[in-house]
mmCIF file of C-alpha atoms in Angstrom:
data_model
loop_
_atom_site.group_PDB
_atom_site.id
_atom_site.type_symbol
_atom_site.label_atom_id
_atom_site.label_comp_id
_atom_site.label_asym_id
_atom_site.label_seq_id
_atom_site.Cartn_x
_atom_site.Cartn_y
_atom_site.Cartn_z
ATOM 1 C CA MET K 983 4.983 11.760 19.526
ATOM 2 C CA ILE K 984 5.137 8.010 18.934
ATOM 3 C CA GLU K 985 2.226 6.170 20.532
ATOM 4 C CA LEU K 986 2.737 2.517 21.446
ATOM 5 C CA LYS K 987 -0.506 0.557 21.227
ATOM 6 C CA THR K 988 -1.771 -1.920 23.769
ATOM 7 C CA PRO K 989 -2.669 -5.475 22.669
ATOM 8 C CA ALA K 990 -6.355 -4.504 22.895
ATOM 9 C CA GLU K 991 -5.816 -1.477 20.668
ATOM 10 C CA ILE K 992 -3.897 -3.585 18.146
ATOM 11 C CA GLN K 993 -6.840 -5.968 18.014
ATOM 12 C CA ARG K 994 -9.105 -3.035 17.224
ATOM 13 C CA MET K 995 -6.759 -2.075 14.385
ATOM 14 C CA HIS K 996 -6.926 -5.688 13.247
ATOM 15 C CA VAL K 997 -10.690 -5.328 12.808
ATOM 16 C CA ALA K 998 -10.077 -2.465 10.374
ATOM 17 C CA GLY K 999 -7.250 -4.427 8.772
ATOM 18 C CA ARG K 1000 -9.417 -7.433 8.030
ATOM 19 C CA PHE K 1001 -11.967 -5.182 6.344
ATOM 20 C CA VAL K 1002 -9.288 -3.455 4.250
ATOM 21 C CA ALA K 1003 -8.029 -6.889 3.197
ATOM 22 C CA GLU K 1004 -11.564 -7.924 2.231
ATOM 23 C CA VAL K 1005 -12.058 -4.820 0.086
ATOM 24 C CA LEU K 1006 -8.727 -5.196 -1.711
ATOM 25 C CA SER K 1007 -9.492 -8.840 -2.422
ATOM 26 C CA GLU K 1008 -12.793 -7.724 -3.939
ATOM 27 C CA VAL K 1009 -11.071 -5.063 -6.054
ATOM 28 C CA GLY K 1010 -8.649 -7.694 -7.353
ATOM 29 C CA ARG K 1011 -11.573 -9.966 -8.210
ATOM 30 C CA LEU K 1012 -13.448 -7.216 -10.057
ATOM 31 C CA ALA K 1013 -10.492 -5.673 -11.903
ATOM 32 C CA ASP K 1014 -10.925 -7.021 -15.422
ATOM 33 C CA VAL K 1015 -10.763 -5.924 -19.020
ATOM 34 C CA GLY K 1016 -13.588 -3.463 -19.714
ATOM 35 C CA VAL K 1017 -14.084 -2.376 -16.091
ATOM 36 C CA ASN K 1018 -14.049 1.377 -15.472
ATOM 37 C CA LEU K 1019 -12.039 2.801 -12.557
ATOM 38 C CA LEU K 1020 -15.061 4.827 -11.469
ATOM 39 C CA ASP K 1021 -17.097 1.623 -11.181
ATOM 40 C CA LEU K 1022 -14.439 0.207 -8.840
ATOM 41 C CA GLU K 1023 -14.472 3.441 -6.828
ATOM 42 C CA HIS K 1024 -18.248 3.345 -6.378
ATOM 43 C CA HIS K 1025 -18.216 -0.351 -5.506
ATOM 44 C CA VAL K 1026 -15.709 0.343 -2.733
ATOM 45 C CA ARG K 1027 -17.787 3.295 -1.518
ATOM 46 C CA GLY K 1028 -20.713 0.928 -1.121
ATOM 47 C CA MET K 1029 -18.655 -1.613 0.822
ATOM 48 C CA ILE K 1030 -17.375 1.088 3.184
ATOM 49 C CA LYS K 1031 -20.868 2.495 3.751
ATOM 50 C CA ARG K 1032 -22.393 -0.922 4.435
ATOM 51 C CA ARG K 1033 -19.665 -1.736 6.959
ATOM 52 C CA GLY K 1034 -20.089 1.591 8.755
ATOM 53 C CA ALA K 1035 -16.406 2.323 8.197
ATOM 54 C CA GLU K 1036 -14.849 5.702 7.457
ATOM 55 C CA SER K 1037 -12.617 6.455 4.482
ATOM 56 C CA CYS K 1038 -9.272 7.974 5.422
ATOM 57 C CA TYR K 1039 -8.924 9.431 1.929
ATOM 58 C CA TRP K 1040 -12.159 11.414 1.622
ATOM 59 C CA ASP K 1041 -11.281 15.077 2.214
ATOM 60 C CA TYR K 1042 -7.610 14.173 2.768
ATOM 61 C CA ALA K 1043 -5.651 17.364 2.014
ATOM 62 C CA PRO K 1044 -1.884 17.018 2.598
ATOM 63 C CA SER K 1045 0.633 19.618 1.476
ATOM 64 C CA PHE K 1046 1.551 17.678 -1.673
ATOM 65 C CA GLY K 1047 -2.000 17.206 -3.027
ATOM 66 C CA ARG K 1048 -4.244 19.606 -4.916
ATOM 67 C CA GLY K 1049 -7.259 20.300 -2.759
ATOM 68 C CA PRO K 1050 -9.116 17.640 -0.800
ATOM 69 C CA PHE K 1051 -9.125 14.087 -2.192
ATOM 70 C CA ARG K 1052 -12.744 13.229 -3.000
ATOM 71 C CA ASN K 1053 -12.498 9.482 -3.478
ATOM 72 C CA VAL K 1054 -12.228 6.509 -1.129
ATOM 73 C CA ILE K 1055 -9.544 4.450 -2.891
ATOM 74 C CA CYS K 1056 -6.399 5.206 -4.872
ATOM 75 C CA LEU K 1057 -6.334 3.428 -8.242
ATOM 76 C CA SER K 1058 -3.084 3.789 -10.194
ATOM 77 C CA VAL K 1059 -2.555 2.286 -13.658
ATOM 78 C CA ASN K 1060 0.681 1.248 -15.408
ATOM 79 C CA ASP K 1061 3.263 4.023 -14.900
ATOM 80 C CA ALA K 1062 1.110 5.561 -12.145
ATOM 81 C CA VAL K 1063 2.008 4.160 -8.733
ATOM 82 C CA LEU K 1064 0.754 6.336 -5.872
ATOM 83 C CA HIS K 1065 -2.326 8.432 -5.070
ATOM 84 C CA GLY K 1066 -4.012 7.538 -8.346
ATOM 85 C CA LEU K 1067 -7.196 9.580 -8.646
ATOM 86 C CA PRO K 1068 -10.042 7.352 -9.903
ATOM 87 C CA HIS K 1069 -11.255 8.719 -13.225
ATOM 88 C CA ASN K 1070 -13.082 7.717 -16.391
ATOM 89 C CA TYR K 1071 -10.666 5.049 -17.600
ATOM 90 C CA THR K 1072 -11.595 1.566 -18.819
ATOM 91 C CA LEU K 1073 -9.093 -1.157 -17.956
ATOM 92 C CA ARG K 1074 -7.374 -2.831 -20.896
ATOM 93 C CA ASP K 1075 -5.746 -6.203 -21.378
ATOM 94 C CA GLY K 1076 -2.302 -6.165 -19.763
ATOM 95 C CA ASP K 1077 -2.829 -3.074 -17.599
ATOM 96 C CA VAL K 1078 -1.091 -3.016 -14.219
ATOM 97 C CA LEU K 1079 -3.428 -1.761 -11.485
ATOM 98 C CA SER K 1080 -2.311 -0.700 -8.015
ATOM 99 C CA ALA K 1081 -5.080 -0.260 -5.436
ATOM 100 C CA ASP K 1082 -4.392 1.494 -2.124
ATOM 101 C CA LEU K 1083 -6.971 1.735 0.666
ATOM 102 C CA ALA K 1084 -7.082 3.074 4.222
ATOM 103 C CA VAL K 1085 -10.188 3.036 6.414
ATOM 104 C CA GLY K 1086 -11.064 3.571 10.043
ATOM 105 C CA ILE K 1087 -13.469 1.486 12.105
ATOM 106 C CA ASP K 1088 -14.459 2.658 15.583
ATOM 107 C CA GLY K 1089 -11.557 5.095 15.661
ATOM 108 C CA TRP K 1090 -8.754 2.760 14.537
ATOM 109 C CA VAL K 1091 -7.154 2.696 11.099
ATOM 110 C CA ALA K 1092 -5.518 0.195 8.745
ATOM 111 C CA ASP K 1093 -3.854 0.808 5.374
ATOM 112 C CA SER K 1094 -2.874 -1.623 2.619
ATOM 113 C CA ALA K 1095 -2.100 -1.776 -1.100
ATOM 114 C CA ARG K 1096 -1.767 -4.445 -3.758
ATOM 115 C CA THR K 1097 -0.903 -4.565 -7.452
ATOM 116 C CA VAL K 1098 -2.473 -6.901 -10.014
ATOM 117 C CA VAL K 1099 -2.286 -7.376 -13.759
ATOM 118 C CA VAL K 1100 -5.545 -7.161 -15.684
ATOM 119 C CA GLY K 1101 -5.962 -9.950 -18.200
ATOM 120 C CA THR K 1102 -2.778 -11.087 -19.958
ATOM 121 C CA ALA K 1103 0.306 -10.590 -17.809
ATOM 122 C CA ALA K 1104 3.737 -9.688 -19.186
ATOM 123 C CA GLU K 1105 6.630 -11.317 -17.345
ATOM 124 C CA GLU K 1106 8.337 -7.992 -16.669
ATOM 125 C CA ASP K 1107 5.169 -6.775 -14.921
ATOM 126 C CA LEU K 1108 4.935 -9.925 -12.821
ATOM 127 C CA ARG K 1109 8.583 -9.467 -11.903
ATOM 128 C CA ILE K 1110 8.217 -5.958 -10.483
ATOM 129 C CA ILE K 1111 5.081 -6.975 -8.570
ATOM 130 C CA ARG K 1112 6.981 -9.908 -7.052
ATOM 131 C CA ALA K 1113 9.818 -7.561 -6.123
ATOM 132 C CA THR K 1114 7.542 -5.263 -4.107
ATOM 133 C CA GLU K 1115 5.892 -8.248 -2.406
ATOM 134 C CA GLU K 1116 9.225 -9.822 -1.509
ATOM 135 C CA ALA K 1117 10.506 -6.465 -0.254
ATOM 136 C CA LEU K 1118 7.406 -6.107 1.920
ATOM 137 C CA GLU K 1119 7.846 -9.574 3.422
ATOM 138 C CA ALA K 1120 11.550 -8.905 4.042
ATOM 139 C CA ALA K 1121 10.623 -5.686 5.837
ATOM 140 C CA ILE K 1122 7.984 -7.448 7.937
ATOM 141 C CA GLU K 1123 10.439 -10.171 8.918
ATOM 142 C CA VAL K 1124 12.883 -7.717 10.514
ATOM 143 C CA ALA K 1125 10.154 -5.686 12.261
ATOM 144 C CA ARG K 1126 10.981 -7.171 15.652
ATOM 145 C CA PRO K 1127 11.830 -5.725 19.070
ATOM 146 C CA GLY K 1128 15.478 -4.736 19.378
ATOM 147 C CA ASN K 1129 15.945 -4.131 15.662
ATOM 148 C CA ARG K 1130 15.957 -0.600 14.305
ATOM 149 C CA LEU K 1131 13.923 1.352 11.800
ATOM 150 C CA GLY K 1132 16.866 1.310 9.421
ATOM 151 C CA ASP K 1133 16.716 -2.482 9.330
ATOM 152 C CA ILE K 1134 13.269 -2.235 7.731
ATOM 153 C CA SER K 1135 14.461 0.303 5.163
ATOM 154 C CA ALA K 1136 17.574 -1.726 4.415
ATOM 155 C CA ALA K 1137 15.519 -4.892 3.902
ATOM 156 C CA ILE K 1138 13.339 -3.176 1.282
ATOM 157 C CA TRP K 1139 16.333 -1.605 -0.417
ATOM 158 C CA GLY K 1140 18.172 -4.918 -0.493
ATOM 159 C CA VAL K 1141 15.380 -6.638 -2.423
ATOM 160 C CA ALA K 1142 15.099 -3.726 -4.855
ATOM 161 C CA ARG K 1143 18.861 -3.810 -5.400
ATOM 162 C CA ASP K 1144 18.814 -7.558 -6.048
ATOM 163 C CA TYR K 1145 16.124 -7.062 -8.679
ATOM 164 C CA GLY K 1146 17.907 -4.057 -10.178
ATOM 165 C CA TYR K 1147 15.149 -1.534 -9.422
ATOM 166 C CA PRO K 1148 15.935 2.030 -8.288
ATOM 167 C CA VAL K 1149 14.281 3.319 -5.108
ATOM 168 C CA ASN K 1150 12.551 6.651 -4.582
ATOM 169 C CA THR K 1151 12.770 8.067 -1.047
ATOM 170 C CA GLU K 1152 10.180 10.860 -1.279
ATOM 171 C CA PHE K 1153 7.290 8.600 -0.281
ATOM 172 C CA GLY K 1154 7.427 5.531 1.948
ATOM 173 C CA GLY K 1155 5.870 3.889 4.955
ATOM 174 C CA HIS K 1156 4.591 5.602 8.082
ATOM 175 C CA GLY K 1157 3.245 5.233 11.550
ATOM 176 C CA ILE K 1158 -0.460 4.451 11.796
ATOM 177 C CA GLY K 1159 -3.096 3.931 14.460
ATOM 178 C CA ARG K 1160 -5.774 6.438 15.418
ATOM 179 C CA THR K 1161 -5.072 8.286 12.161
ATOM 180 C CA MET K 1162 -3.705 7.228 8.787
ATOM 181 C CA HIS K 1163 -0.383 9.021 9.206
ATOM 182 C CA GLU K 1164 1.306 9.078 12.592
ATOM 183 C CA GLU K 1165 4.876 9.783 13.615
ATOM 184 C CA LEU K 1166 7.710 7.977 11.846
ATOM 185 C CA HIS K 1167 8.535 7.990 8.168
ATOM 186 C CA VAL K 1168 9.739 4.589 6.978
ATOM 187 C CA SER K 1169 11.999 5.122 3.995
ATOM 188 C CA ASN K 1170 12.243 2.397 1.365
ATOM 189 C CA LYS K 1171 16.007 2.890 1.350
ATOM 190 C CA GLY K 1172 18.318 2.975 4.364
ATOM 191 C CA ARG K 1173 21.107 1.461 6.391
ATOM 192 C CA ALA K 1174 20.706 -1.397 8.828
ATOM 193 C CA GLY K 1175 21.389 -0.666 12.484
ATOM 194 C CA ARG K 1176 20.348 2.973 12.229
ATOM 195 C CA GLY K 1177 17.364 4.873 13.560
ATOM 196 C CA LEU K 1178 14.734 4.281 16.202
ATOM 197 C CA LYS K 1179 14.857 1.022 18.146
ATOM 198 C CA LEU K 1180 11.704 -1.008 17.488
ATOM 199 C CA ARG K 1181 9.479 -1.768 20.464
ATOM 200 C CA PRO K 1182 6.332 -3.851 21.024
ATOM 201 C CA GLY K 1183 3.210 -1.794 20.396
ATOM 202 C CA LEU K 1184 4.659 0.126 17.463
ATOM 203 C CA THR K 1185 2.277 0.005 14.487
ATOM 204 C CA LEU K 1186 3.496 0.806 10.996
ATOM 205 C CA ALA K 1187 2.296 0.823 7.413
ATOM 206 C CA LEU K 1188 5.152 -0.569 5.304
ATOM 207 C CA GLU K 1189 4.885 0.113 1.584
ATOM 208 C CA PRO K 1190 7.635 -0.665 -0.904
ATOM 209 C CA TRP K 1191 6.905 0.699 -4.364
ATOM 210 C CA PHE K 1192 9.202 0.604 -7.354
ATOM 211 C CA ALA K 1193 9.332 1.844 -10.926
ATOM 212 C CA ARG K 1194 11.164 -0.314 -13.411
ATOM 213 C CA THR K 1195 13.854 2.115 -14.584
ATOM 214 C CA THR K 1196 13.745 5.362 -12.572
ATOM 215 C CA ASP K 1197 13.598 6.717 -9.041
ATOM 216 C CA ARG K 1198 12.113 10.022 -10.171
ATOM 217 C CA ILE K 1199 8.419 10.886 -10.161
ATOM 218 C CA LEU K 1200 6.020 13.272 -11.882
ATOM 219 C CA TYR K 1201 2.536 14.470 -10.931
ATOM 220 C CA ASP K 1202 -0.478 14.393 -13.232
ATOM 221 C CA ALA K 1203 -2.429 17.577 -13.884
ATOM 222 C CA ASP K 1204 -4.958 16.350 -11.296
ATOM 223 C CA GLY K 1205 -2.366 17.210 -8.630
ATOM 224 C CA TRP K 1206 -2.559 13.743 -7.050
ATOM 225 C CA THR K 1207 -1.586 10.889 -9.343
ATOM 226 C CA ILE K 1208 2.141 10.142 -9.137
ATOM 227 C CA ARG K 1209 3.871 8.489 -12.107
ATOM 228 C CA SER K 1210 7.343 7.271 -12.922
ATOM 229 C CA ALA K 1211 9.211 10.125 -14.593
ATOM 230 C CA ASP K 1212 10.214 8.021 -17.599
ATOM 231 C CA GLY K 1213 6.897 6.244 -18.124
ATOM 232 C CA SER K 1214 8.168 2.861 -16.965
ATOM 233 C CA ARG K 1215 5.710 0.565 -15.239
ATOM 234 C CA THR K 1216 5.379 0.396 -11.488
ATOM 235 C CA ALA K 1217 4.121 -1.716 -8.581
ATOM 236 C CA HIS K 1218 3.149 -1.074 -4.965
ATOM 237 C CA SER K 1219 2.595 -3.452 -2.025
ATOM 238 C CA GLU K 1220 1.647 -2.401 1.503
ATOM 239 C CA HIS K 1221 0.583 -3.916 4.815
ATOM 240 C CA THR K 1222 -0.202 -2.494 8.231
ATOM 241 C CA ILE K 1223 1.752 -4.369 10.897
ATOM 242 C CA ALA K 1224 2.148 -4.373 14.660
ATOM 243 C CA ILE K 1225 5.413 -5.137 16.401
ATOM 244 C CA THR K 1226 4.803 -7.583 19.243
ATOM 245 C CA GLU K 1227 6.947 -9.408 21.767
ATOM 246 C CA ASP K 1228 7.073 -12.290 19.313
ATOM 247 C CA ALA K 1229 6.641 -12.283 15.535
ATOM 248 C CA PRO K 1230 5.310 -9.173 13.773
ATOM 249 C CA LEU K 1231 1.535 -9.242 13.321
ATOM 250 C CA VAL K 1232 0.241 -8.397 9.851
ATOM 251 C CA LEU K 1233 -3.116 -6.681 10.349
ATOM 252 C CA THR K 1234 -4.116 -6.487 6.663
ATOM 253 C CA ARG K 1235 -3.197 -9.958 5.386
ATOM 254 C CA ARG K 1236 -5.687 -11.100 2.738
ATOM 255 C CA GLU K 1237 -7.295 -14.531 2.849
ATOM 256 C CA GLN K 1238 -5.247 -17.180 1.050
ATOM 257 C CA GLU K 1239 -2.301 -14.783 0.863
ATOM 258 C CA THR K 1240 0.878 -16.365 2.196
ATOM 259 C CA PRO K 1241 4.210 -14.669 2.880
ATOM 260 C CA ALA K 1242 6.112 -16.867 0.454
ATOM 261 C CA THR K 1243 3.887 -16.870 -2.647
ATOM 262 C CA ARG K 1244 0.722 -15.206 -3.842
ATOM 263 C CA ALA K 1245 -0.982 -16.906 -6.734
ATOM 264 C CA ASP K 1246 -3.216 -13.844 -7.170
ATOM 265 C CA SER K 1247 -0.387 -11.322 -7.543
ATOM 266 C CA GLY K 1248 0.310 -11.895 -11.176
ATOM 267 C CA GLY K 1249 -2.928 -11.628 -13.043
ATOM 268 C CA SER K 1250 -6.652 -11.362 -13.101
ATOM 269 C CA PRO K 1251 -8.259 -14.047 -10.947
ATOM 270 C CA HIS K 1252 -10.964 -14.544 -13.597
#
């Protein structure tokens, strides 16, 4: 069942969204050459505990994972793109790091992801990050009453096509609200004018992710980390949004992040 949220409920989701944005900004600030993924994981655990928030990932056990997830953030490096299990890995110059976080505060959830380059950035890595960010903004722009779910999928696909990146349809966006995953799957590939008509109160997590040269994926032995099947590098951008009577409301927008450009998307902020 699809639950439409009231303006008051959306504001409560916005509280969680602002915290998620704060944490991801902090992860981007800390991600540097020589930093271990487990140190980032424990730093985020501390932030969540101090805020009195609840991780949506801890003990998460969907059908595709291997046992319950026992971390609070997904950290995926280079050819890894989704559900990256934090492990004993020290970031190197030029690594691409995708961080994905979902938390609940007072019973309402927000979910967001960003990708940064650690240290020296290669242009081809900046390019795929920009592609996911532009696809996300294109999807947000069409998330308006009267449009259809397929318009969102088509917007993401159109940006990927313009950049020449293939699109995987196994994992995409989703409904969100009282829990991390609610009704509606939002494919990153689709046809405009198709699917559910969008209505005010609908809250969605939109998350374009691309690999440079394949639409196929492989799982690590940990049963969680998803990589591009050919080892090509990847990027992932995600925001939680609410459809309103007017413009779509982005609940997880980071400070100093603008829809048109993000100076922090291409490299370490250090």
